[in-house]
Short mmCIF file of C-alpha atoms in Angstrom, two decimals:
data_model
loop_
_atom_site.label_atom_id
_atom_site.label_comp_id
_atom_site.label_asym_id
_atom_site.label_seq_id
_atom_site.Cartn_x
_atom_site.Cartn_y
_atom_site.Cartn_z
CA MET I 1 30.79 -3.55 41.20
CA ARG I 2 31.66 0.07 40.61
CA GLU I 3 33.65 0.23 43.93
CA ARG I 4 35.83 -2.73 43.10
CA ARG I 5 36.46 -1.26 39.72
CA THR I 6 37.27 2.11 40.95
CA SER I 7 39.66 0.51 43.45
CA ALA I 8 41.48 -1.46 40.69
CA GLN I 9 41.65 1.61 38.63
CA GLY I 10 43.27 3.46 41.47
CA ARG I 11 45.86 0.82 42.11
CA GLU I 12 46.74 0.86 38.33
CA SER I 13 47.06 4.73 38.34
CA ARG I 14 49.16 4.55 41.32
CA GLU I 15 51.58 1.87 39.80
CA LEU I 16 51.81 3.93 36.64
CA ILE I 17 52.76 7.06 38.79
CA LEU I 18 55.42 5.13 40.42
CA GLN I 19 56.89 3.56 37.41
CA THR I 20 56.70 6.90 35.54
CA ALA I 21 58.39 8.59 38.48
CA LEU I 22 61.18 6.05 38.59
CA GLU I 23 61.77 6.45 34.80
CA VAL I 24 61.75 10.27 34.67
CA ILE I 25 63.80 10.61 37.80
CA GLY I 26 66.16 7.97 36.41
CA ARG I 27 66.34 9.76 33.06
CA ARG I 28 66.38 13.46 34.23
CA GLY I 29 67.95 13.30 37.64
CA PHE I 30 66.24 13.96 41.00
CA GLY I 31 67.27 17.63 41.05
CA SER I 32 65.85 18.14 37.57
CA THR I 33 62.56 16.52 38.02
CA SER I 34 59.48 18.25 39.15
CA LEU I 35 56.14 16.91 40.12
CA ARG I 36 54.91 18.71 36.98
CA ASP I 37 57.21 16.67 34.81
CA ILE I 38 56.00 13.34 36.30
CA ALA I 39 52.42 14.40 35.94
CA ALA I 40 52.94 15.47 32.39
CA GLU I 41 54.30 12.00 31.44
CA VAL I 42 51.49 10.13 33.32
CA GLY I 43 48.83 12.33 31.70
CA MET I 44 47.48 13.79 35.04
CA THR I 45 47.48 17.09 36.80
CA GLN I 46 49.72 17.30 39.76
CA ALA I 47 46.67 17.52 42.10
CA GLY I 48 45.37 14.33 40.39
CA MET I 49 48.66 12.60 40.98
CA LEU I 50 49.08 13.66 44.57
CA HIS I 51 45.54 12.25 45.23
CA HIS I 52 47.17 8.91 45.30
CA PHE I 53 50.05 9.78 47.56
CA GLY I 54 49.04 12.91 49.58
CA THR I 55 52.33 14.66 49.41
CA LYS I 56 55.53 14.79 47.19
CA GLU I 57 57.65 13.23 50.10
CA ASN I 58 55.16 10.25 50.20
CA LEU I 59 55.57 9.79 46.42
CA LEU I 60 59.26 9.89 46.72
CA VAL I 61 59.40 7.37 49.43
CA GLU I 62 57.15 5.07 47.33
CA VAL I 63 59.55 5.42 44.43
CA LEU I 64 62.27 4.25 46.66
CA ARG I 65 60.33 1.40 47.98
CA GLN I 66 59.70 0.23 44.47
CA ARG I 67 63.45 0.52 43.72
CA ASP I 68 64.26 -1.51 46.85
CA ALA I 69 61.72 -4.25 45.87
CA ALA I 70 63.32 -4.41 42.35
CA THR I 71 66.61 -4.60 43.84
CA ARG I 72 65.65 -7.46 46.25
CA GLU I 73 64.01 -9.29 43.41
CA ALA I 74 67.17 -8.87 41.11
CA LEU I 75 69.51 -10.08 43.95
CA ALA I 76 67.31 -13.12 44.66
CA GLU I 77 67.92 -14.15 40.92
CA GLN I 78 71.72 -13.85 41.21
CA ASP I 79 74.03 -16.61 42.51
CA GLY I 80 77.64 -15.97 43.70
CA ASP I 81 79.65 -15.38 46.80
CA GLU I 82 79.88 -11.58 46.40
CA PRO I 83 78.20 -9.93 49.49
CA PRO I 84 74.74 -8.54 48.73
CA SER I 85 75.77 -5.02 49.64
CA VAL I 86 78.43 -5.04 46.92
CA ARG I 87 75.98 -6.38 44.33
CA VAL I 88 73.36 -3.59 45.47
CA ALA I 89 76.13 -0.97 44.88
CA ARG I 90 77.00 -2.45 41.50
CA ARG I 91 73.06 -2.20 40.64
CA ASN I 92 72.84 1.37 42.08
CA ALA I 93 75.65 2.34 39.65
CA GLU I 94 73.28 1.81 36.77
CA THR I 95 70.92 4.38 38.31
CA PRO I 96 72.74 7.39 39.63
CA ALA I 97 69.75 9.66 39.68
CA LEU I 98 67.80 7.31 41.97
CA VAL I 99 70.91 7.17 44.30
CA HIS I 100 70.77 10.97 44.22
CA LEU I 101 67.23 10.87 45.25
CA TYR I 102 67.96 8.45 48.08
CA THR I 103 70.83 10.51 49.49
CA ASN I 104 68.71 13.71 49.25
CA LEU I 105 65.71 12.22 50.90
CA GLN I 106 67.65 10.49 53.52
CA VAL I 107 69.40 13.68 54.51
CA ALA I 108 66.00 15.45 54.62
CA ALA I 109 64.57 12.63 56.78
CA SER I 110 67.11 13.26 59.49
CA ALA I 111 64.61 15.88 60.69
CA PRO I 112 62.50 14.20 63.48
CA ASP I 113 59.30 15.39 61.94
CA HIS I 114 60.09 14.59 58.08
CA PRO I 115 57.51 12.49 56.53
CA ALA I 116 60.15 10.10 55.20
CA ARG I 117 61.81 9.48 58.65
CA ALA I 118 59.75 6.36 59.36
CA PHE I 119 60.62 4.84 55.97
CA PHE I 120 64.39 5.43 56.67
CA GLU I 121 64.24 4.28 60.14
CA GLU I 122 62.61 0.94 59.08
CA ARG I 123 64.93 0.65 56.07
CA GLN I 124 67.94 0.95 58.32
CA ARG I 125 66.75 -1.81 60.58
CA SER I 126 66.01 -4.04 57.80
CA VAL I 127 69.12 -3.55 55.72
CA HIS I 128 71.24 -3.75 58.93
CA ALA I 129 69.69 -7.08 59.78
CA VAL I 130 70.46 -8.40 56.22
CA VAL I 131 74.10 -7.28 56.27
CA ALA I 132 74.62 -8.66 59.80
CA ALA I 133 73.09 -12.06 58.81
CA ASP I 134 75.37 -12.17 55.85
CA VAL I 135 78.52 -11.51 58.10
CA ARG I 136 77.13 -14.44 60.39
CA ALA I 137 76.61 -16.78 57.59
CA ARG I 138 80.17 -16.21 56.49
CA GLN I 139 81.50 -16.65 59.79
CA GLU I 140 79.67 -20.00 60.14
CA VAL I 141 81.53 -21.17 56.93
CA GLY I 142 84.74 -19.91 57.88
CA GLY I 143 84.78 -16.97 55.39
CA MET I 144 85.14 -14.45 58.11
CA PRO I 145 86.77 -14.59 61.59
CA ALA I 146 84.44 -15.20 64.49
CA GLY I 147 85.88 -12.35 66.28
CA VAL I 148 84.32 -9.82 63.83
CA ASP I 149 81.10 -8.40 65.57
CA ALA I 150 78.48 -8.86 62.99
CA ASP I 151 76.31 -5.93 64.09
CA THR I 152 79.22 -3.58 64.42
CA ALA I 153 80.36 -4.74 60.99
CA ALA I 154 76.91 -4.11 59.44
CA THR I 155 76.88 -0.66 61.08
CA VAL I 156 80.35 0.29 59.47
CA LEU I 157 79.40 -1.10 56.10
CA LEU I 158 76.11 0.76 55.95
CA ALA I 159 77.72 4.03 57.10
CA LEU I 160 80.50 3.40 54.55
CA SER I 161 77.86 2.85 51.75
CA ASP I 162 75.85 5.94 52.62
CA GLY I 163 78.76 8.14 53.08
CA LEU I 164 80.20 7.12 49.78
CA GLN I 165 76.82 7.74 47.98
CA LEU I 166 77.06 11.30 49.33
CA GLN I 167 80.56 11.68 48.12
CA GLN I 168 79.83 10.25 44.76
CA GLY I 169 77.31 12.90 44.24
CA VAL I 170 80.26 15.29 44.19
CA ASP I 171 82.83 12.84 42.57
CA PRO I 172 81.09 10.51 40.21
CA SER I 173 84.46 8.71 39.70
CA ILE I 174 84.03 6.92 43.08
CA ASP I 175 83.35 3.31 42.55
CA ILE I 176 81.35 2.36 45.56
CA ALA I 177 81.02 -1.36 44.87
CA GLU I 178 84.92 -1.74 44.64
CA ILE I 179 85.39 0.14 47.87
CA LEU I 180 82.82 -1.94 49.62
CA ALA I 181 84.47 -5.17 48.11
CA TRP I 182 87.84 -4.03 49.31
CA THR I 183 86.31 -3.45 52.82
CA TRP I 184 84.48 -6.84 52.91
CA GLU I 185 87.86 -8.47 51.99
CA ARG I 186 89.67 -6.71 54.71
CA LEU I 187 86.97 -7.80 57.27
CA SER I 188 87.38 -11.39 56.04
CA ARG I 189 91.01 -11.28 57.11
CA ALA I 190 90.45 -9.37 60.40
CA ASP I 191 91.69 -11.14 63.64
#
């Protein structure tokens, strides 16, 4: 019985750390948040907190996984014809600090041996598949020309989104959702 209780307590601690990290990074910004800040708000030592994740990078990847899961859940509850990538960009605009975390960790993960590399590789495949499926679904109902290659369009839209997120870190006035909506509109009229 003790082992089961310890396991449940470990899961609860892990969830508390992740939720707190999301809140602290969202409030203070990625660049202004240290592990010490998160640990202090959780009421743990840094070592105790890292016991649940192993490394800072693993913790940050799990924060992004949590953000992605919350985004998928929110999108599932929304109706409408607006492309999911545009709706995600609108949602991301509400939490610029988490976008900053994402872009910084993605750049770091471009190193082949970075601990977050596998997360970003899998995320890239998954998101690409969703966007390409959205293009194909629009083609089936006549909302996008059949001549648009769904996989190429998905690659372009993801590259545009990621690039705009980097630019927005320097120029916060960039409206990523509007630029993506404009691009989707142009794709829907392509011949």
